[in-house]
Short mmCIF file of C-alpha atoms in Angstrom, two decimals:
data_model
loop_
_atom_site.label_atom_id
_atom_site.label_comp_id
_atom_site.label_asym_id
_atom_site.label_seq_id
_atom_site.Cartn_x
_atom_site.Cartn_y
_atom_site.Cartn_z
CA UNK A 1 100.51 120.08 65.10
CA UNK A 2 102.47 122.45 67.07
CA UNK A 3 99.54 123.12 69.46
CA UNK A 4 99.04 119.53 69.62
CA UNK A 5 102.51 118.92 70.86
CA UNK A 6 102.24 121.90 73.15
CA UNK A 7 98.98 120.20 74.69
CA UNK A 8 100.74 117.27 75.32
CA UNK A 9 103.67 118.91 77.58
CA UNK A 10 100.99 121.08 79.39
CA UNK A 11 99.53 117.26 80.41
CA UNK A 12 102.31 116.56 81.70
CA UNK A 13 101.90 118.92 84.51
CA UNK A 14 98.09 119.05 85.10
CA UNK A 15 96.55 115.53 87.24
CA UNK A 16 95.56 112.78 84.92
CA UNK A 17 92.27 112.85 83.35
CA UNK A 18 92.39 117.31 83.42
CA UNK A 19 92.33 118.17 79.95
CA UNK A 20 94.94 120.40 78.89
CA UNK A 21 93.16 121.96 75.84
CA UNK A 22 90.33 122.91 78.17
CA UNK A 23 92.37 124.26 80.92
CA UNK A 24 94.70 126.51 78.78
CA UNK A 25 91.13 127.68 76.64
CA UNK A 26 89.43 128.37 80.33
CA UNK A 27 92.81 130.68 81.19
CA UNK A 28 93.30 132.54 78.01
CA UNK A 29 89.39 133.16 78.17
CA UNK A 30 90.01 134.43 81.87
CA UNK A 31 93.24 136.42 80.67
CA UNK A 32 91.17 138.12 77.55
CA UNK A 33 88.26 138.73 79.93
CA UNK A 34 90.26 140.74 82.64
CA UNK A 35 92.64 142.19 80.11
CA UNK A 36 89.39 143.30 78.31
CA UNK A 37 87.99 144.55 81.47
CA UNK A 38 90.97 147.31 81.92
CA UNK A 39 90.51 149.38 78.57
CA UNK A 40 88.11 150.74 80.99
CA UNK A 41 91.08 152.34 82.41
CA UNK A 42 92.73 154.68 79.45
CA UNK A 43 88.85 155.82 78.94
CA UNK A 44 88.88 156.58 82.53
CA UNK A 45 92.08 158.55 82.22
CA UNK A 46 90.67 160.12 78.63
CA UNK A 47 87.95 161.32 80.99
CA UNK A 48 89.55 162.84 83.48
CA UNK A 49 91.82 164.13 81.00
CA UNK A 50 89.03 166.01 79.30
CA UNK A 51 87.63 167.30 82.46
CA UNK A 52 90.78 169.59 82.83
CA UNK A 53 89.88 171.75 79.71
CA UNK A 54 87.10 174.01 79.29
CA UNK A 55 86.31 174.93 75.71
CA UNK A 56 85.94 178.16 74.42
CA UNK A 57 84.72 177.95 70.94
CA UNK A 58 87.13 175.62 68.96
CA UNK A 59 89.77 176.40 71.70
CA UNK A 60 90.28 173.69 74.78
CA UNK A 61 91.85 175.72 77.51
CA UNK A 62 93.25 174.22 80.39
CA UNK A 63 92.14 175.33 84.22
CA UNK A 64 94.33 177.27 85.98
CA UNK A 65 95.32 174.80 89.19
CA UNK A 66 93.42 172.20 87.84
CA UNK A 67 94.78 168.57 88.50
CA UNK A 68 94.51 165.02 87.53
CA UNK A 69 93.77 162.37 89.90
CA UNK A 70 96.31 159.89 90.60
CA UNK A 71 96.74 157.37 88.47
CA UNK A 72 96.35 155.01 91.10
CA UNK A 73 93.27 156.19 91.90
CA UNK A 74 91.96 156.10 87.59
CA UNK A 75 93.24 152.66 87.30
CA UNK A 76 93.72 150.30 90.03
CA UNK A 77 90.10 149.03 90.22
CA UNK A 78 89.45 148.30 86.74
CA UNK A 79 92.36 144.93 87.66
CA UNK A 80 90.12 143.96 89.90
CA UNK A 81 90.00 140.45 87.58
CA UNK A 82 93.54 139.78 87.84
CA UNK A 83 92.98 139.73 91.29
CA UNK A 84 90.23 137.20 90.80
CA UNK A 85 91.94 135.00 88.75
CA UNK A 86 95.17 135.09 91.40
CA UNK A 87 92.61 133.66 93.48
CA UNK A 88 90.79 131.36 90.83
CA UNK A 89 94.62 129.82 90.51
CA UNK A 90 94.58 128.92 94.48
CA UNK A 91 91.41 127.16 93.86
CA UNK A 92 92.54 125.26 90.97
CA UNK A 93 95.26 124.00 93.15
CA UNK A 94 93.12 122.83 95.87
CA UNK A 95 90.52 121.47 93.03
CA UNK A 96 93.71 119.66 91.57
CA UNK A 97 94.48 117.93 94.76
CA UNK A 98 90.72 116.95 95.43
CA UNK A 99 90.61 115.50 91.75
CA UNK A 100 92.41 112.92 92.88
CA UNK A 101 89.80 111.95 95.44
CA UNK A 102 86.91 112.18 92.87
CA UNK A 103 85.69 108.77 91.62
CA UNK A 104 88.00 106.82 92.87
CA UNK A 105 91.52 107.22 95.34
CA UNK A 106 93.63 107.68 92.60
CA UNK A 107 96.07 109.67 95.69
CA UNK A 108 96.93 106.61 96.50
CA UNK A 109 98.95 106.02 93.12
CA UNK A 110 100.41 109.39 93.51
CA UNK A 111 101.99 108.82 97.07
CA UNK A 112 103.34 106.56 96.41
CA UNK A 113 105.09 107.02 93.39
CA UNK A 114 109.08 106.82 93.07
CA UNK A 115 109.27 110.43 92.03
CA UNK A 116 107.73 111.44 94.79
CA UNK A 117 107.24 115.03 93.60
CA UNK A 118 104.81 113.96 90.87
CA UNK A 119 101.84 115.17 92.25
CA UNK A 120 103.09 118.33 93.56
CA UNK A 121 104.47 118.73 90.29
CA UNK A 122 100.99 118.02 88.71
CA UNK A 123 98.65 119.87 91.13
CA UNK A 124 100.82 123.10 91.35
CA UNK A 125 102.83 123.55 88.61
CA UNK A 126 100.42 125.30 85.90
CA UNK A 127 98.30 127.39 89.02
CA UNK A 128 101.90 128.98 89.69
CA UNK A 129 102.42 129.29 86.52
CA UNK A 130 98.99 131.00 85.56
CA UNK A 131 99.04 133.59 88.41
CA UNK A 132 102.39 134.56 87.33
CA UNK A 133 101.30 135.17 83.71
CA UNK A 134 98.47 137.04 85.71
CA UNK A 135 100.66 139.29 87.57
CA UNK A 136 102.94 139.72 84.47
CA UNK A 137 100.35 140.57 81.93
CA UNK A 138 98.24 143.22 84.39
CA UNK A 139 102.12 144.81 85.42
CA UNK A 140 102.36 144.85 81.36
CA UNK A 141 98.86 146.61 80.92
CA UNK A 142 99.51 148.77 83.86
CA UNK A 143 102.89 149.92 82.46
CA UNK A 144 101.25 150.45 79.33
CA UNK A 145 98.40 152.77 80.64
CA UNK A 146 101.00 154.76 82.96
CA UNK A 147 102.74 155.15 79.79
CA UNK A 148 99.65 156.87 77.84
CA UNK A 149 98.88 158.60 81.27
CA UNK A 150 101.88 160.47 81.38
CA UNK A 151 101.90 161.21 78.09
CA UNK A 152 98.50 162.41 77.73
CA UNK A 153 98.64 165.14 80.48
CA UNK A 154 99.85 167.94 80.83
CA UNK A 155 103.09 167.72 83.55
CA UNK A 156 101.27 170.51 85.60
CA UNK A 157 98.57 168.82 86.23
CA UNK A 158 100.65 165.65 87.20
CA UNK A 159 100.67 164.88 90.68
CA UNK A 160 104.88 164.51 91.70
CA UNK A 161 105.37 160.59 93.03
CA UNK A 162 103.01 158.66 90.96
CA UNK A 163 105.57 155.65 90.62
CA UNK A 164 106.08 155.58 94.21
CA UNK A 165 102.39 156.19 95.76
CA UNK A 166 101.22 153.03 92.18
CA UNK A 167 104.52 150.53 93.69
CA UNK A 168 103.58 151.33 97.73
CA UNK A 169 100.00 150.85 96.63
CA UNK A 170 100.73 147.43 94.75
CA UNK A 171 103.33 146.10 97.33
CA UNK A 172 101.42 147.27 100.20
CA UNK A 173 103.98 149.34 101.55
CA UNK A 174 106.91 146.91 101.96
CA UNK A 175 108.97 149.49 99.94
CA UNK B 1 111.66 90.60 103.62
CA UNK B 2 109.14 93.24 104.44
CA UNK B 3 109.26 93.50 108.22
CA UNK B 4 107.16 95.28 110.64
CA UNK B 5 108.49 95.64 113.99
CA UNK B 6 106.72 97.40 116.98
CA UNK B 7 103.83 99.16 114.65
CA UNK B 8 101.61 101.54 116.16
CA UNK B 9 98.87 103.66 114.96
CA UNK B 10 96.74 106.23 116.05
CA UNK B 11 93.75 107.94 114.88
CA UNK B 12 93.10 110.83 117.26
CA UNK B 13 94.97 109.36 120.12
CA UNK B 14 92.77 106.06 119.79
CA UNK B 15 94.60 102.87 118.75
CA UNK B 16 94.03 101.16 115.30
CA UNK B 17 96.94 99.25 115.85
CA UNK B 18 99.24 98.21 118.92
CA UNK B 19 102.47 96.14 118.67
CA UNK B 20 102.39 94.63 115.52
CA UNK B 21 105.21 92.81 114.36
CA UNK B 22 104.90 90.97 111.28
CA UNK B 23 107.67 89.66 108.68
CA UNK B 24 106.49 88.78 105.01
CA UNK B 25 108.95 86.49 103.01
CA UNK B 26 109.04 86.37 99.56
CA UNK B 27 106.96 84.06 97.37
CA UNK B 28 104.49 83.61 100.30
CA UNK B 29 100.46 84.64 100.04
CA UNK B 30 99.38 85.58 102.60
CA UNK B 31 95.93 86.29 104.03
CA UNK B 32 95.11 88.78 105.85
CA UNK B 33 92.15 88.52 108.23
CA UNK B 34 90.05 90.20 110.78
CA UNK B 35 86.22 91.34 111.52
CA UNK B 36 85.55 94.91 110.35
CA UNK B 37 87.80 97.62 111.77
CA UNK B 38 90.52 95.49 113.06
CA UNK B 39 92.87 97.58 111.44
CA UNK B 40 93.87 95.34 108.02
CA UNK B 41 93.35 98.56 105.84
CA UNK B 42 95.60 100.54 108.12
CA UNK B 43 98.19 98.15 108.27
CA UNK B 44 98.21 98.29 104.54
CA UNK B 45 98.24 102.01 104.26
CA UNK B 46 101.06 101.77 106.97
CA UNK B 47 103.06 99.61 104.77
CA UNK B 48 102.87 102.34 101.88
CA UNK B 49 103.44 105.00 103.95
CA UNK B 50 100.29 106.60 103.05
CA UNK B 51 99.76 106.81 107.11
CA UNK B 52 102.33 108.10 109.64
CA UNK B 53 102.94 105.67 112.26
CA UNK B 54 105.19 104.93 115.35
CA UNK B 55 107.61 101.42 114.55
CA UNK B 56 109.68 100.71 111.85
CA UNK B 57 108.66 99.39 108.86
CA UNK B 58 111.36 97.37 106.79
CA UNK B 59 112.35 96.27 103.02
CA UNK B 60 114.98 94.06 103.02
CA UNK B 61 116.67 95.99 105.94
CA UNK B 62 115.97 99.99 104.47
CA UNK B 63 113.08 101.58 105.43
CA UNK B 64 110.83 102.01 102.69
CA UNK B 65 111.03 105.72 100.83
CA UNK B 66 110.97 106.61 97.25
CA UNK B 67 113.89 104.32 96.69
CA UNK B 68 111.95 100.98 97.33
CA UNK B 69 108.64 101.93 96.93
CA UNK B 70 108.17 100.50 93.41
CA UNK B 71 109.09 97.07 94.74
CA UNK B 72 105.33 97.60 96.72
CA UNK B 73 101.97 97.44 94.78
CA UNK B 74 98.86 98.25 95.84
CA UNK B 75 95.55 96.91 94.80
CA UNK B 76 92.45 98.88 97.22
CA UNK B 77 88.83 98.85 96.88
CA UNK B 78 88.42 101.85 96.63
CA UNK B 79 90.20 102.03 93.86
CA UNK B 80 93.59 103.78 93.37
CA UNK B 81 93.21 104.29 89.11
CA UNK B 82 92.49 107.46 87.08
CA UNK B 83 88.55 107.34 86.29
CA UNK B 84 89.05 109.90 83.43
CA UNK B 85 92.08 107.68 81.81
CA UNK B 86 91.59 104.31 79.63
CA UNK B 87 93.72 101.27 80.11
CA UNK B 88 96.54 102.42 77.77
CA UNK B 89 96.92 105.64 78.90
CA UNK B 90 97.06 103.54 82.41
CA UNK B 91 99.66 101.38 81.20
CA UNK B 92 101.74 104.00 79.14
CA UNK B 93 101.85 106.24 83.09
CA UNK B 94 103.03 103.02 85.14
CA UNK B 95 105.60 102.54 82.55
CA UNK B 96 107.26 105.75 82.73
CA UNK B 97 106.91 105.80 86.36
CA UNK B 98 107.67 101.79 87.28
CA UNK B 99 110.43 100.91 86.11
CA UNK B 100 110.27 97.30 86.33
CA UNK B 101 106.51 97.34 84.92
CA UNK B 102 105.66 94.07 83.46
CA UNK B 103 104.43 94.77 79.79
CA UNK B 104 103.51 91.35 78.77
CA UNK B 105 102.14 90.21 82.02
CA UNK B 106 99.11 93.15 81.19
CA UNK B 107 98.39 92.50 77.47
CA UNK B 108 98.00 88.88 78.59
CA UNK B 109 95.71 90.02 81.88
CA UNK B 110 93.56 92.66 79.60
CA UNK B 111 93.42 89.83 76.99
CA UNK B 112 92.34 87.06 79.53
CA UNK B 113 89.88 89.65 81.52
CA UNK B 114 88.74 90.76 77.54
CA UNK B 115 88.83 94.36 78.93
CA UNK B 116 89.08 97.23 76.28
CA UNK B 117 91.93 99.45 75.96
CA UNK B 118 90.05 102.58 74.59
CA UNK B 119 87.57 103.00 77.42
CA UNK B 120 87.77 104.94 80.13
CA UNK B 121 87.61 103.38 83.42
CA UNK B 122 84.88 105.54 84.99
CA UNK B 123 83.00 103.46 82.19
CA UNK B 124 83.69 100.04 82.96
CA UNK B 125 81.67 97.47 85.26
CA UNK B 126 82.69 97.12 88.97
CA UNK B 127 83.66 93.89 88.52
CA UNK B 128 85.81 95.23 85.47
CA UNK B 129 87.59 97.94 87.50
CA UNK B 130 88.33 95.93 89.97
CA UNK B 131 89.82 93.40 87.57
CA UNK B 132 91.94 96.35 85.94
CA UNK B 133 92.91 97.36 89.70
CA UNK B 134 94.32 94.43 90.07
CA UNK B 135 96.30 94.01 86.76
CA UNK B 136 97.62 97.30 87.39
CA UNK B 137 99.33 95.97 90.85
CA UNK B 138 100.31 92.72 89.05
CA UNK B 139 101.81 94.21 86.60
CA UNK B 140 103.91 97.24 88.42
CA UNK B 141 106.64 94.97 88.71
CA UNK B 142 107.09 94.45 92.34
CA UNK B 143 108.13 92.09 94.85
CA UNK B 144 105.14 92.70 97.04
CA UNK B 145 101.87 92.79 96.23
CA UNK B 146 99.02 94.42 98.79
CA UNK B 147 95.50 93.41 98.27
CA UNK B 148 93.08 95.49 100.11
CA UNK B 149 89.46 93.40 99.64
CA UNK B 150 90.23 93.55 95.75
CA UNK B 151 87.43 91.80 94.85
CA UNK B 152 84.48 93.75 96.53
CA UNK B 153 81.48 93.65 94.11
CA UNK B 154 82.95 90.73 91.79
CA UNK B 155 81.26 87.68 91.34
CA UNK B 156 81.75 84.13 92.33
CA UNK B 157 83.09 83.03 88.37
CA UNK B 158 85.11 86.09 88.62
CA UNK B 159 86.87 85.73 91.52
CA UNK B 160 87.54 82.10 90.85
CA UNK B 161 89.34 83.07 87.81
CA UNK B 162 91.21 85.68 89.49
CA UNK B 163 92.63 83.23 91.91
CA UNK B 164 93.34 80.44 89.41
CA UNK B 165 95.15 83.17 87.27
CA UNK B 166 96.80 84.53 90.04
CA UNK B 167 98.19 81.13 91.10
CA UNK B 168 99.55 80.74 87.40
CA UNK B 169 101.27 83.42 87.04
CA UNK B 170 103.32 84.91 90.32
CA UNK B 171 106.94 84.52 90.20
CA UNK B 172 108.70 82.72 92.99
CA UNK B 173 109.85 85.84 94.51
CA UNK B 174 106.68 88.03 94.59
CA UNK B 175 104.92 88.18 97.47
CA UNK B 176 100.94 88.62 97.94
CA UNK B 177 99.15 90.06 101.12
CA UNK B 178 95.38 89.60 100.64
CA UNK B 179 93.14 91.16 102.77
CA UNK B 180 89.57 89.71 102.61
CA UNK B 181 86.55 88.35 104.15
CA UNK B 182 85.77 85.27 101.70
CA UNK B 183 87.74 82.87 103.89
CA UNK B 184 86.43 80.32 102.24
CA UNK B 185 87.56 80.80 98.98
CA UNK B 186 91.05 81.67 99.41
CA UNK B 187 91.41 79.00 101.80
CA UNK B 188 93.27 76.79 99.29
CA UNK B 189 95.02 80.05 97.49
CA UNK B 190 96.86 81.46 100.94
CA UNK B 191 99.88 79.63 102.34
CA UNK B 192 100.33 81.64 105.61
CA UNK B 193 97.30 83.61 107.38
CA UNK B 194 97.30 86.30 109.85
CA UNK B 195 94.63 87.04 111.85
CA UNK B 196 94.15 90.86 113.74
CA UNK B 197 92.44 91.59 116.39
CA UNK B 198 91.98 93.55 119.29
CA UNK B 199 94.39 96.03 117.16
CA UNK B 200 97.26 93.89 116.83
CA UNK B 201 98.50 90.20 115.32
CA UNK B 202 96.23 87.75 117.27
CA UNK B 203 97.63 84.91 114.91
CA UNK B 204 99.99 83.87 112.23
CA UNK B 205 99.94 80.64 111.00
CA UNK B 206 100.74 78.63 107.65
CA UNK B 207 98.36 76.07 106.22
CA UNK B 208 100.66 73.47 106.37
CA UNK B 209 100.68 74.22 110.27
CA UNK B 210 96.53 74.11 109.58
CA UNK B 211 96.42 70.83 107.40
CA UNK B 212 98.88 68.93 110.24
CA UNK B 213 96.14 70.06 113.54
CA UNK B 214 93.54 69.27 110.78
CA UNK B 215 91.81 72.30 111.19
CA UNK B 216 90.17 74.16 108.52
CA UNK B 217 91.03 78.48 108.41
CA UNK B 218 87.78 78.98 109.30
CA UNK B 219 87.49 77.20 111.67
CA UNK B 220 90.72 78.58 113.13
CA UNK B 221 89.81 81.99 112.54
CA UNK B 222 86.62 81.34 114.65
CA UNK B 223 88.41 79.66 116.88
CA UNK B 224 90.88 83.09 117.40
CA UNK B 225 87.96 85.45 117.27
CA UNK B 226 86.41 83.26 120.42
CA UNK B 227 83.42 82.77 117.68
CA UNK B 228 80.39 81.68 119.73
CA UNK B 229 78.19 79.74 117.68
CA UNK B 230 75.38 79.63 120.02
CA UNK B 231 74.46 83.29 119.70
CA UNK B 232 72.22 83.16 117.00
CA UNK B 233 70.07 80.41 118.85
CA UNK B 234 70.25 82.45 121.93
CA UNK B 235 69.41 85.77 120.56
CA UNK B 236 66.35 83.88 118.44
CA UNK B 237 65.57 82.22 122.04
CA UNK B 238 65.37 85.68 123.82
CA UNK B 239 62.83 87.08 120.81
CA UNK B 240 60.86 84.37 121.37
CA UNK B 241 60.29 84.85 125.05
CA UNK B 242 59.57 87.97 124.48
CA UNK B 243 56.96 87.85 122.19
#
């Protein structure tokens, strides 16, 4: 029931005749697919992490000097989906807008509506909203492996301004 | 009053329409003529501000804008409904966004048109969603009605009904523009028609004005459009000689 009612205020912002069960199924599927995509990342950083030892018989022994890649460098690509579904969201906003061209000129009911945000409102509403669960859920995941990174190795083999180099890298340099 | 004074509009610097000045009154029907590309569509699309244009376009004295838009239906060819949506999801939309939407004027259209509620429109006949079309605009609740060639692809039994209905059931106050090219049959429906051409209002003329020259609208709209008669016998004529 509660989904049911939850369906019916997603409608509300999606163009008539979009189905808002499908739509929300098509971008958890996308979110579980990307998010799923990144546990490539803490296995990347296991990796690396294990390529700092040597062993000598039960004993791992660190190398002298030895250090870990960024974890820039570890991570970054393996969010290459959020990235894809930022710009899967643009095209469901253009898509949106050209539904209302498909089949028949249902725009014209739109324009020229009282509330004259309507189809704004309907066309742009949930993409915004889905790229910014996007961009919240990959800063989540990302916060989560820098979290396992930095505890996982040792703080000599840490490169010094990881925060800074990960934020210039992800803002391109605006700070 | 819906008034039009000095429209013009362009479509890539070339004139659809020049000069148009127009006033619609309310309770008249109008009919809107003109050969193909004489700019009745655009005038239409002008009036709902779905085109930009140069001119003012009026509604009792404010220009028209979110305010005073619901007091303007349109009914298109082309359609202007949701394909995906059925008639009461239709009606339950126009309610919330119309406020003047006329509840019992639809039941008694869907009823008389025996169209079903639960289908969706992508489903239905032509000549069923171009019945719904126009129920939709009938039933918004305003003062001025547009009809674009509504009944493109309806036939003859269908139409008539749609007039006879029509005629039944408009208010004193609302107001129908009807753009088509059955002159014929809406001769008797229409009380005023205007005729475009050459981009602008060539004539405007009620059929009272008609019935006292005792001139038929066709005839009249020939007469406007400089309709030469003769052509087909000449261009038959010239085949002839050639062969």
């Amino acid at each position: 029931m509660k989904l049911d009612s939850f369906y019916k205020k997603l409608a509300r912002f999606l163009p008539l005749g979009i189905e808002a069960r499908t739509t929300f199924h098509q971008l958890c599927t996308a979110y579980a697919i990307a998010a799923g995509f990144t546990l490539a990342a803490p296995l990347s950083i296991l990796g690396q992490y294990n390529n700092l030892f040597y062993r000598e018989g039960d004993k791992k022994i660190l190398y002298e000097g030895m250090m870990m890649p960024m974890f820039e460098i570890l991570v970054s690509h393996w969010f290459v989906l959020f990235g894809a579904i930022l710009l899967g969201c643009i095209a469901m906003a253009v898509l949106f807008y050209l539904h209302h061209r498909q089949d028949s000129m249902s725009i014209y009911t739109m324009r020229r509506l009282p509330r004259r945000r309507e189809l704004h409102i309907r066309c742009l509403t949930v993409p915004i909203a889905a790229a910014l669960v996007a961009i919240l859920l990959a800063m989540t995941l990302m916060a989560v492996y820098y979290a396992f990174y930095m505890w996982l190795v040792p703080p000599q083999c840490i490169t010094p301004g990881q925060l800074r180099f990960l934020i210039n890298e992800l803002t391109g340099g605006i700070f | 009053m819906l008034e039009i004074k000095n429209l013009r509009k362009t479509y890539n610097g070339r004139p659809a329409l020049e000069n148009v000045h127009l006033t619609l009154g309310p309770g008249e029907i109008i009919g809107l003529f003109g050969g193909n590309g004489a700019g009745k569509t655009t005038l239409m699309k002008c009036i709902l501000k779905l085109l930009r244009y140069e001119g003012g376009i009026y509604l009792d004295g404010e220009e028209i804008g979110p305010k005073n838009i619901a007091r303007i239906s349109f009914a298109t060819s082309e359609h202007s409904f949701f394909p995906a949506l059925n008639a009461r999801e239709h009606r339950d939309f126009y309610a919330l966004h119309f406020p003047k939407w006329n509840d019992k004027r639809f039941h008694a259209l869907m009823d008389f048109f025996s169209l079903p509620y639960d289908r969706a429109l992508r489903a239905m006949s032509t000549g069923q969603k171009n019945q719904f079309e126009v129920i939709l605009a009938l039933c918004q609740g305003a003062d001025y009605i547009l009809m674009d060639e509504p009944f493109a692809g309806n036939d003859i039994f269908n139409r008539e009904d749609f007039y006879k209905v029509l005629l039944g059931i408009l208010e004193p106050n609302e107001t129908i523009l009807l753009s088509t090219h059955l002159i014929e049959e809406v001769e008797h429906f229409v009380t005023r028609a205007v005729i475009l051409k050459d981009r602008t209002v060539a004539a405007d003329v009620t059929t009272d004005e008609l019935d006292e020259q005792n001139l038929s609208l066709t005839d009249y709209i020939k007469q406007t459009y400089a309709y030469r008669s003769d052509r087909v016998l000449d261009a038959l004529e010239k085949l002839d000689r050639k062969e």
